[in-house]
N, CA, C and O atoms as a Tinker XYZ file with bonds, in Angstrom:
   420  protein
     1  N   -120.046000   15.769000  157.905000    73     2
     2  CA  -121.428000   15.533000  157.555000    64     1     3
     3  C   -121.548000   14.480000  156.456000    63     2     4     5
     4  O   -122.447000   13.640000  156.499000    81     3
     5  N   -120.642000   14.520000  155.467000    73     3     6
     6  CA  -120.719000   13.554000  154.366000    64     5     7
     7  C   -120.439000   12.133000  154.844000    63     6     8     9
     8  O   -120.967000   11.177000  154.276000    81     7
     9  N   -119.609000   11.980000  155.889000    73     7    10
    10  CA  -119.342000   10.648000  156.417000    64     9    11
    11  C   -120.548000   10.116000  157.194000    63    10    12    13
    12  O   -120.701000    8.905000  157.351000    81    11
    13  N   -121.375000   10.991000  157.662000    73    11    14
    14  CA  -122.537000   10.612000  158.466000    64    13    15
    15  C   -123.626000    9.961000  157.619000    63    14    16    17
    16  O   -124.331000    9.081000  158.112000    81    15
    17  N   -123.781000   10.364000  156.372000    73    15    18
    18  CA  -124.832000    9.833000  155.505000    64    17    19
    19  C   -124.681000    8.330000  155.270000    63    18    20    21
    20  O   -125.659000    7.604000  155.449000    81    19
    21  N   -123.501000    7.823000  154.878000    73    19    22
    22  CA  -123.374000    6.361000  154.707000    64    21    23
    23  C   -123.591000    5.594000  156.014000    63    22    24    25
    24  O   -124.153000    4.499000  156.004000    81    23
    25  N   -123.155000    6.159000  157.124000    73    23    26
    26  CA  -123.350000    5.512000  158.412000    64    25    27
    27  C   -124.832000    5.397000  158.738000    63    26    28    29
    28  O   -125.291000    4.340000  159.172000    81    27
    29  N   -125.574000    6.459000  158.535000    73    27    30
    30  CA  -127.012000    6.437000  158.801000    64    29    31
    31  C   -127.733000    5.466000  157.866000    63    30    32    33
    32  O   -128.664000    4.779000  158.287000    81    31
    33  N   -127.318000    5.406000  156.623000    73    31    34
    34  CA  -127.920000    4.461000  155.674000    64    33    35
    35  C   -127.651000    3.026000  156.123000    63    34    36    37
    36  O   -128.549000    2.186000  156.062000    81    35
    37  N   -126.455000    2.738000  156.562000    73    35    38
    38  CA  -126.126000    1.389000  157.040000    64    37    39
    39  C   -126.938000    1.035000  158.273000    63    38    40    41
    40  O   -127.431000   -0.087000  158.389000    81    39
    41  N   -127.080000    1.963000  159.181000    73    39    42
    42  CA  -127.880000    1.724000  160.381000    64    41    43
    43  C   -129.349000    1.499000  160.038000    63    42    44    45
    44  O   -130.023000    0.708000  160.697000    81    43
    45  N   -129.841000    2.175000  159.032000    73    43    46
    46  CA  -131.237000    1.996000  158.617000    64    45    47
    47  C   -131.473000    0.578000  158.133000    63    46    48    49
    48  O   -132.506000   -0.017000  158.441000    81    47
    49  N   -130.529000    0.025000  157.376000    73    47    50
    50  CA  -130.694000   -1.342000  156.882000    64    49    51
    51  C   -130.575000   -2.359000  158.009000    63    50    52    53
    52  O   -131.348000   -3.316000  158.060000    81    51
    53  N   -129.628000   -2.169000  158.902000    73    51    54
    54  CA  -129.449000   -3.082000  160.025000    64    53    55
    55  C   -130.628000   -2.973000  160.978000    63    54    56    57
    56  O   -131.066000   -3.983000  161.529000    81    55
    57  N   -131.146000   -1.778000  161.183000    73    55    58
    58  CA  -132.222000   -1.552000  162.128000    64    57    59
    59  C   -133.576000   -2.047000  161.675000    63    58    60    61
    60  O   -134.531000   -1.986000  162.449000    81    59
    61  N   -133.700000   -2.534000  160.455000    73    59    62
    62  CA  -134.984000   -2.977000  159.944000    64    61    63
    63  C   -135.342000   -4.387000  160.376000    63    62    64    65
    64  O   -136.451000   -4.850000  160.110000    81    63
    65  N   -134.435000   -5.070000  161.031000    73    63    66
    66  CA  -134.680000   -6.432000  161.459000    64    65    67
    67  C   -135.093000   -6.433000  162.918000    63    66    68    69
    68  O   -134.505000   -5.740000  163.747000    81    67
    69  N   -136.118000   -7.225000  163.221000    73    67    70
    70  CA  -136.562000   -7.347000  164.601000    64    69    71
    71  C   -135.451000   -7.934000  165.454000    63    70    72    73
    72  O   -134.726000   -8.824000  165.011000    81    71
    73  N   -135.319000   -7.444000  166.660000    73    71    74
    74  CA  -134.339000   -7.994000  167.593000    64    73    75
    75  C   -134.974000   -9.156000  168.323000    63    74    76    77
    76  O   -136.041000   -9.013000  168.921000    81    75
    77  N   -134.324000  -10.307000  168.277000    73    75    78
    78  CA  -134.794000  -11.481000  168.998000    64    77    79
    79  C   -134.000000  -11.557000  170.295000    63    78    80    81
    80  O   -132.776000  -11.687000  170.284000    81    79
    81  N   -134.717000  -11.475000  171.412000    73    79    82
    82  CA  -134.084000  -11.459000  172.727000    64    81    83
    83  C   -134.767000  -12.487000  173.621000    63    82    84    85
    84  O   -135.786000  -13.069000  173.250000    81    83
    85  N   -134.204000  -12.699000  174.782000    73    83    86
    86  CA  -134.823000  -13.590000  175.746000    64    85    87
    87  C   -134.039000  -14.872000  175.948000    63    86    88    89
    88  O   -133.094000  -15.157000  175.212000    81    87
    89  N   -134.439000  -15.649000  176.955000    73    87    90
    90  CA  -133.688000  -16.846000  177.317000    64    89    91
    91  C   -133.653000  -17.925000  176.230000    63    90    92    93
    92  O   -132.761000  -18.774000  176.241000    81    91
    93  N   -134.593000  -17.907000  175.307000    73    91    94
    94  CA  -134.630000  -18.908000  174.237000    64    93    95
    95  C   -134.444000  -18.278000  172.857000    63    94    96    97
    96  O   -134.923000  -18.816000  171.859000    81    95
    97  N   -133.758000  -17.152000  172.801000    73    95    98
    98  CA  -133.580000  -16.444000  171.532000    64    97    99
    99  C   -132.837000  -17.285000  170.499000    63    98   100   101
   100  O   -133.071000  -17.131000  169.300000    81    99
   101  N   -131.957000  -18.161000  170.938000    73    99   102
   102  CA  -131.210000  -19.007000  170.017000    64   101   103
   103  C   -132.053000  -20.085000  169.356000    63   102   104   105
   104  O   -131.619000  -20.700000  168.381000    81   103
   105  N   -133.249000  -20.321000  169.874000    73   103   106
   106  CA  -134.096000  -21.375000  169.312000    64   105   107
   107  C   -134.916000  -20.891000  168.113000    63   106   108   109
   108  O   -135.529000  -21.708000  167.426000    81   107
   109  N   -134.942000  -19.579000  167.845000    73   107   110
   110  CA  -135.709000  -19.051000  166.717000    64   109   111
   111  C   -134.813000  -18.910000  165.493000    63   110   112   113
   112  O   -133.720000  -18.350000  165.569000    81   111
   113  N   -135.287000  -19.418000  164.380000    73   111   114
   114  CA  -134.553000  -19.290000  163.123000    64   113   115
   115  C   -135.028000  -18.034000  162.386000    63   114   116   117
   116  O   -136.024000  -17.415000  162.762000    81   115
   117  N   -134.307000  -17.680000  161.349000    73   115   118
   118  CA  -134.731000  -16.559000  160.512000    64   117   119
   119  C   -136.080000  -16.877000  159.879000    63   118   120   121
   120  O   -136.897000  -15.978000  159.679000    81   119
   121  N   -136.320000  -18.133000  159.565000    73   119   122
   122  CA  -137.605000  -18.556000  159.002000    64   121   123
   123  C   -138.736000  -18.344000  160.010000    63   122   124   125
   124  O   -139.836000  -17.946000  159.625000    81   123
   125  N   -138.478000  -18.605000  161.300000    73   123   126
   126  CA  -139.477000  -18.344000  162.339000    64   125   127
   127  C   -139.827000  -16.863000  162.379000    63   126   128   129
   128  O   -141.000000  -16.494000  162.429000    81   127
   129  N   -138.803000  -16.021000  162.358000    73   127   130
   130  CA  -139.016000  -14.566000  162.399000    64   129   131
   131  C   -139.822000  -14.121000  161.179000    63   130   132   133
   132  O   -140.732000  -13.302000  161.309000    81   131
   133  N   -139.506000  -14.640000  160.011000    73   131   134
   134  CA  -140.234000  -14.281000  158.797000    64   133   135
   135  C   -141.685000  -14.747000  158.857000    63   134   136   137
   136  O   -142.584000  -14.034000  158.411000    81   135
   137  N   -141.917000  -15.930000  159.401000    73   135   138
   138  CA  -143.284000  -16.425000  159.517000    64   137   139
   139  C   -144.099000  -15.555000  160.474000    63   138   140   141
   140  O   -145.264000  -15.257000  160.209000    81   139
   141  N   -143.489000  -15.151000  161.578000    73   139   142
   142  CA  -144.174000  -14.272000  162.534000    64   141   143
   143  C   -144.480000  -12.930000  161.880000    63   142   144   145
   144  O   -145.583000  -12.406000  162.043000    81   143
   145  N   -143.522000  -12.361000  161.142000    73   143   146
   146  CA  -143.746000  -11.083000  160.456000    64   145   147
   147  C   -144.892000  -11.211000  159.446000    63   146   148   149
   148  O   -145.708000  -10.297000  159.328000    81   147
   149  N   -144.964000  -12.320000  158.725000    73   147   150
   150  CA  -146.048000  -12.532000  157.759000    64   149   151
   151  C   -147.399000  -12.587000  158.454000    63   150   152   153
   152  O   -148.383000  -12.049000  157.946000    81   151
   153  N   -147.454000  -13.231000  159.608000    73   151   154
   154  CA  -148.705000  -13.279000  160.375000    64   153   155
   155  C   -149.152000  -11.888000  160.784000    63   154   156   157
   156  O   -150.329000  -11.545000  160.672000    81   155
   157  N   -148.205000  -11.086000  161.260000    73   155   158
   158  CA  -148.515000   -9.727000  161.710000    64   157   159
   159  C   -149.021000   -8.885000  160.534000    63   158   160   161
   160  O   -149.999000   -8.150000  160.674000    81   159
   161  N   -148.371000   -8.990000  159.401000    73   159   162
   162  CA  -148.750000   -8.200000  158.226000    64   161   163
   163  C   -150.167000   -8.511000  157.760000    63   162   164   165
   164  O   -150.844000   -7.644000  157.208000    81   163
   165  N   -150.612000   -9.728000  157.977000    73   163   166
   166  CA  -151.932000  -10.146000  157.493000    64   165   167
   167  C   -153.071000   -9.809000  158.448000    63   166   168   169
   168  O   -154.236000   -9.980000  158.090000    81   167
   169  N   -152.767000   -9.337000  159.646000    73   167   170
   170  CA  -153.805000   -9.111000  160.663000    64   169   171
   171  C   -154.233000   -7.656000  160.710000    63   170   172   173
   172  O   -153.401000   -6.762000  160.865000    81   171
   173  N   -155.522000   -7.423000  160.578000    73   171   174
   174  CA  -156.049000   -6.057000  160.671000    64   173   175
   175  C   -156.216000   -5.613000  162.121000    63   174   176   177
   176  O   -156.280000   -4.414000  162.393000    81   175
   177  N   -156.287000   -6.561000  163.052000    73   175   178
   178  CA  -156.458000   -6.194000  164.459000    64   177   179
   179  C   -155.140000   -5.865000  165.158000    63   178   180   181
   180  O   -155.139000   -5.487000  166.330000    81   179
   181  N   -154.027000   -6.006000  164.455000    73   179   182
   182  CA  -152.741000   -5.536000  164.960000    64   181   183
   183  C   -152.448000   -4.249000  164.208000    63   182   184   185
   184  O   -152.202000   -4.268000  163.002000    81   183
   185  N   -152.475000   -3.139000  164.918000    73   183   186
   186  CA  -152.425000   -1.823000  164.281000    64   185   187
   187  C   -151.059000   -1.450000  163.737000    63   186   188   189
   188  O   -150.970000   -0.723000  162.748000    81   187
   189  N   -149.990000   -1.931000  164.361000    73   187   190
   190  CA  -148.656000   -1.524000  163.957000    64   189   191
   191  C   -147.874000   -2.755000  163.509000    63   190   192   193
   192  O   -147.788000   -3.742000  164.240000    81   191
   193  N   -147.310000   -2.694000  162.320000    73   191   194
   194  CA  -146.787000   -3.875000  161.640000    64   193   195
   195  C   -145.278000   -4.067000  161.725000    63   194   196   197
   196  O   -144.785000   -5.143000  161.388000    81   195
   197  N   -144.538000   -3.068000  162.159000    73   195   198
   198  CA  -143.087000   -3.180000  162.224000    64   197   199
   199  C   -142.689000   -3.850000  163.534000    63   198   200   201
   200  O   -142.821000   -3.256000  164.604000    81   199
   201  N   -142.204000   -5.084000  163.451000    73   199   202
   202  CA  -141.785000   -5.790000  164.663000    64   201   203
   203  C   -140.450000   -5.220000  165.129000    63   202   204   205
   204  O   -139.475000   -5.172000  164.380000    81   203
   205  N   -140.437000   -4.791000  166.381000    73   203   206
   206  CA  -139.228000   -4.245000  166.980000    64   205   207
   207  C   -138.510000   -5.323000  167.797000    63   206   208   209
   208  O   -137.301000   -5.511000  167.659000    81   207
   209  N   -139.259000   -6.027000  168.647000    73   207   210
   210  CA  -138.686000   -7.061000  169.506000    64   209   211
   211  C   -139.504000   -8.335000  169.444000    63   210   212   213
   212  O   -140.733000   -8.303000  169.387000    81   211
   213  N   -138.805000   -9.450000  169.456000    73   211   214
   214  CA  -139.418000  -10.750000  169.679000    64   213   215
   215  C   -138.735000  -11.312000  170.921000    63   214   216   217
   216  O   -137.550000  -11.644000  170.894000    81   215
   217  N   -139.490000  -11.414000  172.001000    73   215   218
   218  CA  -138.965000  -11.935000  173.263000    64   217   219
   219  C   -139.245000  -13.437000  173.289000    63   218   220   221
   220  O   -140.401000  -13.846000  173.402000    81   219
   221  N   -138.217000  -14.247000  173.187000    73   219   222
   222  CA  -138.383000  -15.704000  173.179000    64   221   223
   223  C   -138.512000  -16.197000  174.617000    63   222   224   225
   224  O   -137.514000  -16.410000  175.305000    81   223
   225  N   -139.737000  -16.372000  175.052000    73   223   226
   226  CA  -140.026000  -16.822000  176.412000    64   225   227
   227  C   -139.739000  -18.316000  176.541000    63   226   228   229
   228  O   -139.164000  -18.775000  177.528000    81   227
   229  N   -140.154000  -19.057000  175.522000    73   227   230
   230  CA  -139.906000  -20.495000  175.393000    64   229   231
   231  C   -139.633000  -20.765000  173.920000    63   230   232   233
   232  O   -139.900000  -19.896000  173.089000    81   231
   233  N   -139.119000  -21.920000  173.572000    73   231   234
   234  CA  -138.879000  -22.198000  172.155000    64   233   235
   235  C   -140.158000  -22.137000  171.307000    63   234   236   237
   236  O   -140.094000  -21.868000  170.107000    81   235
   237  N   -141.306000  -22.382000  171.924000    73   235   238
   238  CA  -142.562000  -22.392000  171.183000    64   237   239
   239  C   -143.504000  -21.249000  171.571000    63   238   240   241
   240  O   -144.680000  -21.266000  171.206000    81   239
   241  N   -142.998000  -20.266000  172.305000    73   239   242
   242  CA  -143.845000  -19.130000  172.720000    64   241   243
   243  C   -142.992000  -17.868000  172.749000    63   242   244   245
   244  O   -141.937000  -17.831000  173.382000    81   243
   245  N   -143.468000  -16.829000  172.051000    73   243   246
   246  CA  -142.757000  -15.551000  172.032000    64   245   247
   247  C   -143.727000  -14.419000  172.322000    63   246   248   249
   248  O   -144.931000  -14.520000  172.086000    81   247
   249  N   -143.170000  -13.354000  172.833000    73   247   250
   250  CA  -143.900000  -12.117000  173.104000    64   249   251
   251  C   -143.369000  -11.100000  172.104000    63   250   252   253
   252  O   -142.160000  -10.885000  172.021000    81   251
   253  N   -144.260000  -10.473000  171.346000    73   251   254
   254  CA  -143.849000   -9.595000  170.254000    64   253   255
   255  C   -144.272000   -8.152000  170.536000    63   254   256   257
   256  O   -145.377000   -7.890000  171.011000    81   255
   257  N   -143.360000   -7.225000  170.231000    73   255   258
   258  CA  -143.655000   -5.797000  170.277000    64   257   259
   259  C   -143.499000   -5.240000  168.873000    63   258   260   261
   260  O   -142.438000   -5.366000  168.262000    81   259
   261  N   -144.557000   -4.625000  168.366000    73   259   262
   262  CA  -144.519000   -3.993000  167.052000    64   261   263
   263  C   -144.801000   -2.508000  167.240000    63   262   264   265
   264  O   -145.415000   -2.102000  168.227000    81   263
   265  N   -144.348000   -1.707000  166.291000    73   263   266
   266  CA  -144.475000   -0.260000  166.450000    64   265   267
   267  C   -144.720000    0.412000  165.112000    63   266   268   269
   268  O   -144.796000   -0.240000  164.070000    81   267
   269  N   -144.843000    1.730000  165.167000    73   267   270
   270  CA  -145.053000    2.509000  163.946000    64   269   271
   271  C   -143.755000    2.724000  163.183000    63   270   272   273
   272  O   -143.783000    3.033000  161.992000    81   271
   273  N   -142.617000    2.564000  163.850000    73   271   274
   274  CA  -141.308000    2.653000  163.195000    64   273   275
   275  C   -140.273000    2.024000  164.115000    63   274   276   277
   276  O   -140.551000    1.764000  165.285000    81   275
   277  N   -139.084000    1.782000  163.586000    73   275   278
   278  CA  -138.012000    1.174000  164.380000    64   277   279
   279  C   -137.322000    2.193000  165.289000    63   278   280   281
   280  O   -136.700000    1.815000  166.281000    81   279
   281  N   -137.428000    3.467000  164.958000    73   279   282
   282  CA  -136.694000    4.495000  165.686000    64   281   283
   283  C   -137.668000    5.385000  166.452000    63   282   284   285
   284  O   -138.563000    5.985000  165.856000    81   283
   285  N   -137.501000    5.469000  167.738000    73   283   286
   286  CA  -138.291000    6.383000  168.547000    64   285   287
   287  C   -139.775000    6.075000  168.577000    63   286   288   289
   288  O   -140.597000    6.986000  168.683000    81   287
   289  N   -140.123000    4.817000  168.485000    73   287   290
   290  CA  -141.534000    4.442000  168.419000    64   289   291
   291  C   -142.197000    4.588000  169.784000    63   290   292   293
   292  O   -141.721000    4.038000  170.778000    81   291
   293  N   -143.276000    5.319000  169.823000    73   291   294
   294  CA  -144.069000    5.452000  171.041000    64   293   295
   295  C   -145.391000    4.709000  170.916000    63   294   296   297
   296  O   -146.015000    4.376000  171.924000    81   295
   297  N   -145.812000    4.454000  169.712000    73   295   298
   298  CA  -147.069000    3.766000  169.478000    64   297   299
   299  C   -146.739000    2.295000  169.262000    63   298   300   301
   300  O   -145.895000    1.961000  168.430000    81   299
   301  N   -147.405000    1.412000  170.010000    73   299   302
   302  CA  -147.034000    0.003000  169.946000    64   301   303
   303  C   -148.233000   -0.933000  169.957000    63   302   304   305
   304  O   -149.321000   -0.596000  170.425000    81   303
   305  N   -147.986000   -2.122000  169.421000    73   303   306
   306  CA  -148.883000   -3.261000  169.545000    64   305   307
   307  C   -148.068000   -4.356000  170.229000    63   306   308   309
   308  O   -146.882000   -4.530000  169.949000    81   307
   309  N   -148.718000   -5.086000  171.124000    73   307   310
   310  CA  -148.045000   -6.179000  171.833000    64   309   311
   311  C   -148.945000   -7.399000  171.807000    63   310   312   313
   312  O   -150.167000   -7.280000  171.895000    81   311
   313  N   -148.340000   -8.570000  171.685000    73   311   314
   314  CA  -149.113000   -9.808000  171.626000    64   313   315
   315  C   -148.176000  -10.999000  171.768000    63   314   316   317
   316  O   -146.958000  -10.859000  171.666000    81   315
   317  N   -148.752000  -12.163000  172.003000    73   315   318
   318  CA  -147.961000  -13.384000  172.078000    64   317   319
   319  C   -148.254000  -14.255000  170.856000    63   318   320   321
   320  O   -149.330000  -14.194000  170.259000    81   319
   321  N   -147.261000  -15.061000  170.512000    73   319   322
   322  CA  -147.352000  -15.952000  169.362000    64   321   323
   323  C   -146.865000  -17.330000  169.818000    63   322   324   325
   324  O   -145.834000  -17.446000  170.481000    81   323
   325  N   -147.614000  -18.360000  169.458000    73   323   326
   326  CA  -147.290000  -19.726000  169.858000    64   325   327
   327  C   -147.008000  -20.587000  168.633000    63   326   328   329
   328  O   -147.581000  -20.377000  167.564000    81   327
   329  N   -146.112000  -21.564000  168.808000    73   327   330
   330  CA  -145.786000  -22.486000  167.720000    64   329   331
   331  C   -146.332000  -23.866000  168.063000    63   330   332   333
   332  O   -146.016000  -24.448000  169.101000    81   331
   333  N   -147.164000  -24.369000  167.151000    73   331   334
   334  CA  -147.728000  -25.710000  167.316000    64   333   335
   335  C   -147.577000  -26.452000  166.001000    63   334   336   337
   336  O   -147.945000  -25.938000  164.945000    81   335
   337  N   -147.042000  -27.644000  166.063000    73   335   338
   338  CA  -146.845000  -28.508000  164.896000    64   337   339
   339  C   -146.112000  -27.740000  163.782000    63   338   340   341
   340  O   -146.468000  -27.845000  162.608000    81   339
   341  N   -145.094000  -26.976000  164.165000    73   339   342
   342  CA  -144.262000  -26.280000  163.191000    64   341   343
   343  C   -144.829000  -24.984000  162.632000    63   342   344   345
   344  O   -144.194000  -24.356000  161.785000    81   343
   345  N   -146.011000  -24.568000  163.084000    73   343   346
   346  CA  -146.634000  -23.335000  162.584000    64   345   347
   347  C   -146.864000  -22.354000  163.725000    63   346   348   349
   348  O   -147.308000  -22.731000  164.809000    81   347
   349  N   -146.555000  -21.099000  163.461000    73   347   350
   350  CA  -146.782000  -20.031000  164.437000    64   349   351
   351  C   -148.203000  -19.505000  164.289000    63   350   352   353
   352  O   -148.732000  -19.424000  163.180000    81   351
   353  N   -148.818000  -19.149000  165.418000    73   351   354
   354  CA  -150.147000  -18.521000  165.390000    64   353   355
   355  C   -150.218000  -17.477000  166.498000    63   354   356   357
   356  O   -149.658000  -17.651000  167.580000    81   355
   357  N   -150.913000  -16.400000  166.200000    73   355   358
   358  CA  -151.043000  -15.293000  167.151000    64   357   359
   359  C   -152.172000  -15.599000  168.126000    63   358   360   361
   360  O   -153.260000  -16.011000  167.724000    81   359
   361  N   -151.901000  -15.394000  169.410000    73   359   362
   362  CA  -152.935000  -15.520000  170.435000    64   361   363
   363  C   -153.793000  -14.259000  170.372000    63   362   364   365
   364  O   -153.395000  -13.198000  170.852000    81   363
   365  N   -154.966000  -14.393000  169.778000    73   363   366
   366  CA  -155.855000  -13.250000  169.535000    64   365   367
   367  C   -156.200000  -12.512000  170.828000    63   366   368   369
   368  O   -156.332000  -11.288000  170.819000    81   367
   369  N   -156.347000  -13.231000  171.928000    73   367   370
   370  CA  -156.723000  -12.606000  173.197000    64   369   371
   371  C   -155.600000  -11.774000  173.811000    63   370   372   373
   372  O   -155.837000  -10.979000  174.721000    81   371
   373  N   -154.388000  -11.958000  173.316000    73   371   374
   374  CA  -153.251000  -11.235000  173.898000    64   373   375
   375  C   -152.965000   -9.901000  173.212000    63   374   376   377
   376  O   -152.126000   -9.138000  173.690000    81   375
   377  N   -153.637000   -9.603000  172.114000    73   375   378
   378  CA  -153.317000   -8.405000  171.324000    64   377   379
   379  C   -153.699000   -7.146000  172.082000    63   378   380   381
   380  O   -154.833000   -6.987000  172.533000    81   379
   381  N   -152.721000   -6.253000  172.211000    73   379   382
   382  CA  -152.934000   -4.945000  172.834000    64   381   383
   383  C   -152.359000   -3.882000  171.904000    63   382   384   385
   384  O   -151.187000   -3.944000  171.531000    81   383
   385  N   -153.172000   -2.924000  171.538000    73   383   386
   386  CA  -152.733000   -1.789000  170.721000    64   385   387
   387  C   -152.876000   -0.543000  171.594000    63   386   388   389
   388  O   -153.936000   -0.292000  172.168000    81   387
   389  N   -151.818000    0.216000  171.683000    73   387   390
   390  CA  -151.902000    1.444000  172.472000    64   389   391
   391  C   -150.852000    2.444000  172.033000    63   390   392   393
   392  O   -149.888000    2.122000  171.339000    81   391
   393  N   -151.082000    3.668000  172.468000    73   391   394
   394  CA  -150.133000    4.753000  172.198000    64   393   395
   395  C   -149.729000    5.345000  173.542000    63   394   396   397
   396  O   -150.568000    5.634000  174.395000    81   395
   397  N   -148.424000    5.515000  173.705000    73   395   398
   398  CA  -147.925000    6.217000  174.888000    64   397   399
   399  C   -147.881000    7.691000  174.568000    63   398   400   401
   400  O   -147.451000    8.084000  173.483000    81   399
   401  N   -148.316000    8.500000  175.491000    73   399   402
   402  CA  -148.304000    9.940000  175.274000    64   401   403
   403  C   -147.165000   10.533000  176.098000    63   402   404   405
   404  O   -147.102000   10.358000  177.315000    81   403
   405  N   -146.285000   11.224000  175.423000    73   403   406
   406  CA  -145.163000   11.862000  176.076000    64   405   407
   407  C   -145.539000   13.309000  176.368000    63   406   408   409
   408  O   -145.787000   14.082000  175.442000    81   407
   409  N   -145.583000   13.679000  177.631000    73   407   410
   410  CA  -145.961000   15.028000  178.041000    64   409   411
   411  C   -144.722000   15.767000  178.499000    63   410   412   413
   412  O   -143.988000   15.288000  179.363000    81   411
   413  N   -144.489000   16.937000  177.918000    73   411   414
   414  CA  -143.379000   17.777000  178.334000    64   413   415
   415  C   -143.921000   19.157000  178.677000    63   414   416   417
   416  O   -144.937000   19.602000  178.142000    81   415
   417  N   -143.234000   19.797000  179.558000    73   415   418
   418  CA  -143.672000   21.150000  179.943000    64   417   419
   419  C   -142.615000   22.166000  179.592000    63   418   420
   420  O   -142.798000   23.358000  179.838000    81   419
């Protein structure tokens, strides 16, 4: 049990970073990810602020999934973000906030 605590702490720190995936994932810098996170944090119409995934569809267009937490998140916000002239901006029309309901019997 005592060995498990440091492992869980390490996973918590590693798990706090959004995963960048997709065919153009190599085109996003850490600065791009930070700029996208700053945009999300400033928006009241995006209900969940923790970015879980950034899907790099193109070098200048990403699809973002944010949630209430990094672990076991069922509540999510989804939207696209575009880069123009070196600046990222959220496509307001793409924002979707929803909660998945898990039903068990």
